[in-house]
Tab-separated table of C-alpha atoms in Angstrom:
chain	number	residue	atom	x	y	z
A	27	MET	CA	13.242	4.955	0.654
A	28	ILE	CA	10.464	2.438	1.240
A	29	SER	CA	6.968	3.912	1.482
A	30	ILE	CA	3.735	2.087	2.200
A	31	VAL	CA	0.461	3.091	0.548
A	32	VAL	CA	-2.644	1.705	2.256
A	33	ALA	CA	-6.336	2.364	2.720
A	34	MET	CA	-8.122	0.832	5.693
A	35	GLY	CA	-11.341	0.959	7.620
A	36	LYS	CA	-11.597	2.080	11.254
A	37	ASN	CA	-11.009	-1.535	12.320
A	38	HIS	CA	-7.829	-1.864	10.180
A	39	VAL	CA	-9.580	-4.061	7.591
A	40	ILE	CA	-7.941	-3.843	4.165
A	41	GLY	CA	-9.610	-6.729	2.350
A	42	VAL	CA	-12.258	-9.419	2.169
A	43	GLY	CA	-12.106	-12.456	-0.095
A	44	GLY	CA	-9.228	-11.002	-2.109
A	45	LYS	CA	-11.055	-7.733	-2.814
A	46	LEU	CA	-11.465	-4.315	-1.246
A	47	PRO	CA	-14.422	-4.321	1.175
A	48	TRP	CA	-15.622	-0.815	0.329
A	49	LEU	CA	-17.282	0.890	-2.622
A	50	ARG	CA	-15.132	2.594	-5.235
A	51	ILE	CA	-13.542	5.758	-3.769
A	52	PRO	CA	-12.536	8.135	-6.604
A	53	ALA	CA	-10.671	10.522	-4.252
A	54	ASP	CA	-8.510	7.681	-2.916
A	55	MET	CA	-7.923	6.226	-6.373
A	56	ARG	CA	-6.760	9.640	-7.614
A	57	ARG	CA	-4.419	10.019	-4.614
A	58	PHE	CA	-3.027	6.504	-5.150
A	59	ARG	CA	-2.318	7.295	-8.793
A	60	GLU	CA	-0.629	10.617	-7.945
A	61	LEU	CA	1.530	8.989	-5.261
A	62	THR	CA	2.647	5.996	-7.322
A	63	LEU	CA	2.884	7.204	-10.932
A	64	GLY	CA	6.427	6.906	-12.278
A	65	LYS	CA	7.659	4.937	-9.262
A	66	PRO	CA	8.246	1.245	-8.616
A	67	VAL	CA	5.215	-0.391	-6.971
A	68	VAL	CA	5.790	-3.571	-4.979
A	69	MET	CA	2.914	-5.981	-4.458
A	70	GLY	CA	2.352	-9.570	-3.517
A	71	ARG	CA	0.983	-12.233	-5.822
A	72	LYS	CA	-2.536	-11.980	-4.391
A	73	THR	CA	-2.659	-8.210	-4.931
A	74	PHE	CA	-1.388	-8.670	-8.489
A	75	GLU	CA	-4.101	-11.239	-9.137
A	76	SER	CA	-6.739	-8.929	-7.629
A	77	LEU	CA	-5.709	-6.388	-10.305
A	78	GLY	CA	-6.619	-8.909	-12.996
A	79	ARG	CA	-2.981	-9.986	-13.438
A	80	LYS	CA	-2.336	-6.725	-15.289
A	81	PRO	CA	0.391	-4.246	-14.362
A	82	LEU	CA	-0.527	-0.722	-13.310
A	83	ARG	CA	0.277	1.660	-16.167
A	84	GLY	CA	3.024	4.232	-15.791
A	85	ARG	CA	4.833	2.373	-13.031
A	86	LEU	CA	7.460	-0.347	-12.741
A	87	ASN	CA	5.394	-3.211	-11.317
A	88	VAL	CA	7.223	-5.572	-8.974
A	89	VAL	CA	5.474	-8.769	-7.920
A	90	LEU	CA	6.788	-10.757	-4.964
A	91	SER	CA	6.169	-14.488	-4.921
A	92	ARG	CA	7.947	-17.378	-3.253
A	93	ASP	CA	6.992	-19.523	-6.274
A	94	ARG	CA	9.907	-19.265	-8.697
A	95	ARG	CA	7.721	-20.616	-11.528
A	96	TYR	CA	5.038	-17.957	-11.079
A	97	LYS	CA	4.443	-15.800	-14.155
A	98	ALA	CA	3.679	-12.071	-13.873
A	99	PRO	CA	3.571	-10.734	-17.446
A	100	ASN	CA	5.135	-7.291	-17.988
A	101	CYS	CA	6.255	-7.144	-14.340
A	102	LEU	CA	9.501	-7.714	-12.523
A	103	LEU	CA	9.107	-10.921	-10.508
A	104	LEU	CA	11.162	-11.050	-7.301
A	105	HIS	CA	11.204	-13.538	-4.460
A	106	SER	CA	12.232	-11.713	-1.286
A	107	VAL	CA	12.312	-8.406	0.550
A	108	GLU	CA	16.099	-8.560	0.261
A	109	ASP	CA	15.843	-8.748	-3.563
A	110	VAL	CA	13.727	-5.577	-3.580
A	111	MET	CA	16.032	-3.753	-1.151
A	112	GLU	CA	19.116	-4.635	-3.210
A	113	ILE	CA	17.705	-3.839	-6.664
A	114	PHE	CA	16.027	-0.572	-5.644
A	115	ALA	CA	18.641	0.695	-3.176
A	116	GLY	CA	19.357	3.813	-5.254
A	117	PHE	CA	15.740	4.819	-5.880
A	118	ASP	CA	14.242	7.882	-4.201
A	119	GLU	CA	10.993	6.116	-3.300
A	120	VAL	CA	9.644	2.588	-3.699
A	121	MET	CA	5.911	2.217	-3.080
A	122	VAL	CA	4.678	-0.916	-1.292
A	123	ILE	CA	1.001	-1.396	-2.174
A	124	GLY	CA	0.015	-4.650	-0.472
A	125	GLY	CA	-1.310	-7.028	0.558
A	126	ALA	CA	-1.110	-7.789	4.255
A	127	GLU	CA	1.874	-10.177	4.086
A	128	ILE	CA	3.832	-7.712	1.974
A	129	TYR	CA	2.996	-4.817	4.305
A	130	ARG	CA	4.133	-6.921	7.272
A	131	ALA	CA	7.409	-7.824	5.533
A	132	PHE	CA	8.271	-4.235	4.533
A	133	LEU	CA	7.013	-2.360	7.599
A	134	PRO	CA	10.359	-2.611	9.467
A	135	TYR	CA	12.095	-0.959	6.478
A	136	ALA	CA	9.493	1.712	5.727
A	137	SER	CA	10.271	5.382	6.292
A	138	ARG	CA	6.862	6.699	5.260
A	139	ILE	CA	3.229	5.554	5.273
A	140	TYR	CA	0.586	7.140	3.064
A	141	LEU	CA	-2.607	6.202	4.861
A	142	THR	CA	-6.220	6.606	3.831
A	143	LYS	CA	-8.457	6.123	6.876
A	144	ILE	CA	-12.041	5.368	5.936
A	145	ASP	CA	-14.409	6.482	8.683
A	146	LEU	CA	-16.304	3.190	8.824
A	147	ALA	CA	-15.616	-0.327	10.099
A	148	PHE	CA	-15.837	-3.048	7.453
A	149	GLY	CA	-16.239	-6.798	7.629
A	150	GLY	CA	-13.181	-8.502	6.270
A	151	ASP	CA	-10.573	-11.205	6.554
A	152	THR	CA	-7.415	-9.205	5.846
A	153	TYR	CA	-5.985	-6.576	8.194
A	154	PHE	CA	-3.153	-4.072	8.107
A	155	PRO	CA	-0.457	-5.220	10.538
A	156	TYR	CA	-0.128	-3.704	13.994
A	157	VAL	CA	1.759	-0.406	14.040
A	158	ASN	CA	2.896	1.388	17.178
A	159	TRP	CA	1.759	4.736	15.769
A	160	PRO	CA	2.531	7.238	18.557
A	161	SER	CA	5.948	5.930	19.520
A	162	GLU	CA	7.337	5.163	16.035
A	163	TRP	CA	5.536	7.482	13.637
A	164	ARG	CA	4.584	11.146	13.389
A	165	VAL	CA	1.916	12.726	11.190
A	166	VAL	CA	3.451	15.168	8.704
A	167	GLU	CA	0.366	15.768	6.540
A	168	SER	CA	-3.352	15.411	7.155
A	169	GLU	CA	-6.347	16.190	4.952
A	170	ARG	CA	-10.030	15.431	5.518
A	171	VAL	CA	-12.329	14.501	2.652
A	172	LYS	CA	-16.044	14.702	3.384
A	173	LYS	CA	-18.480	12.157	2.043
A	174	GLY	CA	-19.803	13.445	-1.266
A	175	ARG	CA	-19.098	13.448	-4.976
A	176	THR	CA	-15.512	12.133	-4.719
A	177	SER	CA	-16.061	9.642	-1.891
A	178	PRO	CA	-18.967	7.595	-0.550
A	179	TYR	CA	-17.321	7.828	2.911
A	180	ASN	CA	-15.649	10.401	5.136
A	181	LEU	CA	-11.888	9.988	4.690
A	182	LEU	CA	-8.698	11.114	6.323
A	183	PHE	CA	-5.582	11.212	4.146
A	184	GLU	CA	-2.474	11.130	6.334
A	185	VAL	CA	1.233	10.903	5.726
A	186	PHE	CA	3.334	9.419	8.523
A	187	GLU	CA	7.110	9.497	8.790
A	188	ARG	CA	9.086	7.239	11.059
A	189	TYR	CA	10.849	8.945	13.948
A	190	PRO	CA	14.626	8.748	13.549
A	191	LYS	CA	16.218	5.994	15.585
A	192	PRO	CA	18.249	7.334	18.529
């Protein structure tokens, strides 16, 4: 199963200048770690580079790049969505962690979205792709986190599952 993990502002912004546009959010970082630990994480080259070109510990890191000469040390380098789908067909859950191009490419195949909604609009240049939420997805979990010690913002953690196709 393909799952997407994403945090976004009210205006769907997910990045600015190759970085996250918000302050560090410990509650979201903890959730991300819990969701992804022990699972394959799929990211694009830009996301990998934003992580300092270092793999996330405790996960199989998969970097997608069209450049066949690109080097991603200690990661599995793949070149297409089809490669990922073929190699990980037998896995229970594969976590797609960004960026925007990668989200767009995997969205048609995703069965689940783990969404962190930050209750603030941010300036940015990178947006999560359009999703027809009410007609394609249903909320199966929802948890509010109030601004405070674990988050500088009000948050909403949601889990969406795709409606079965008729």
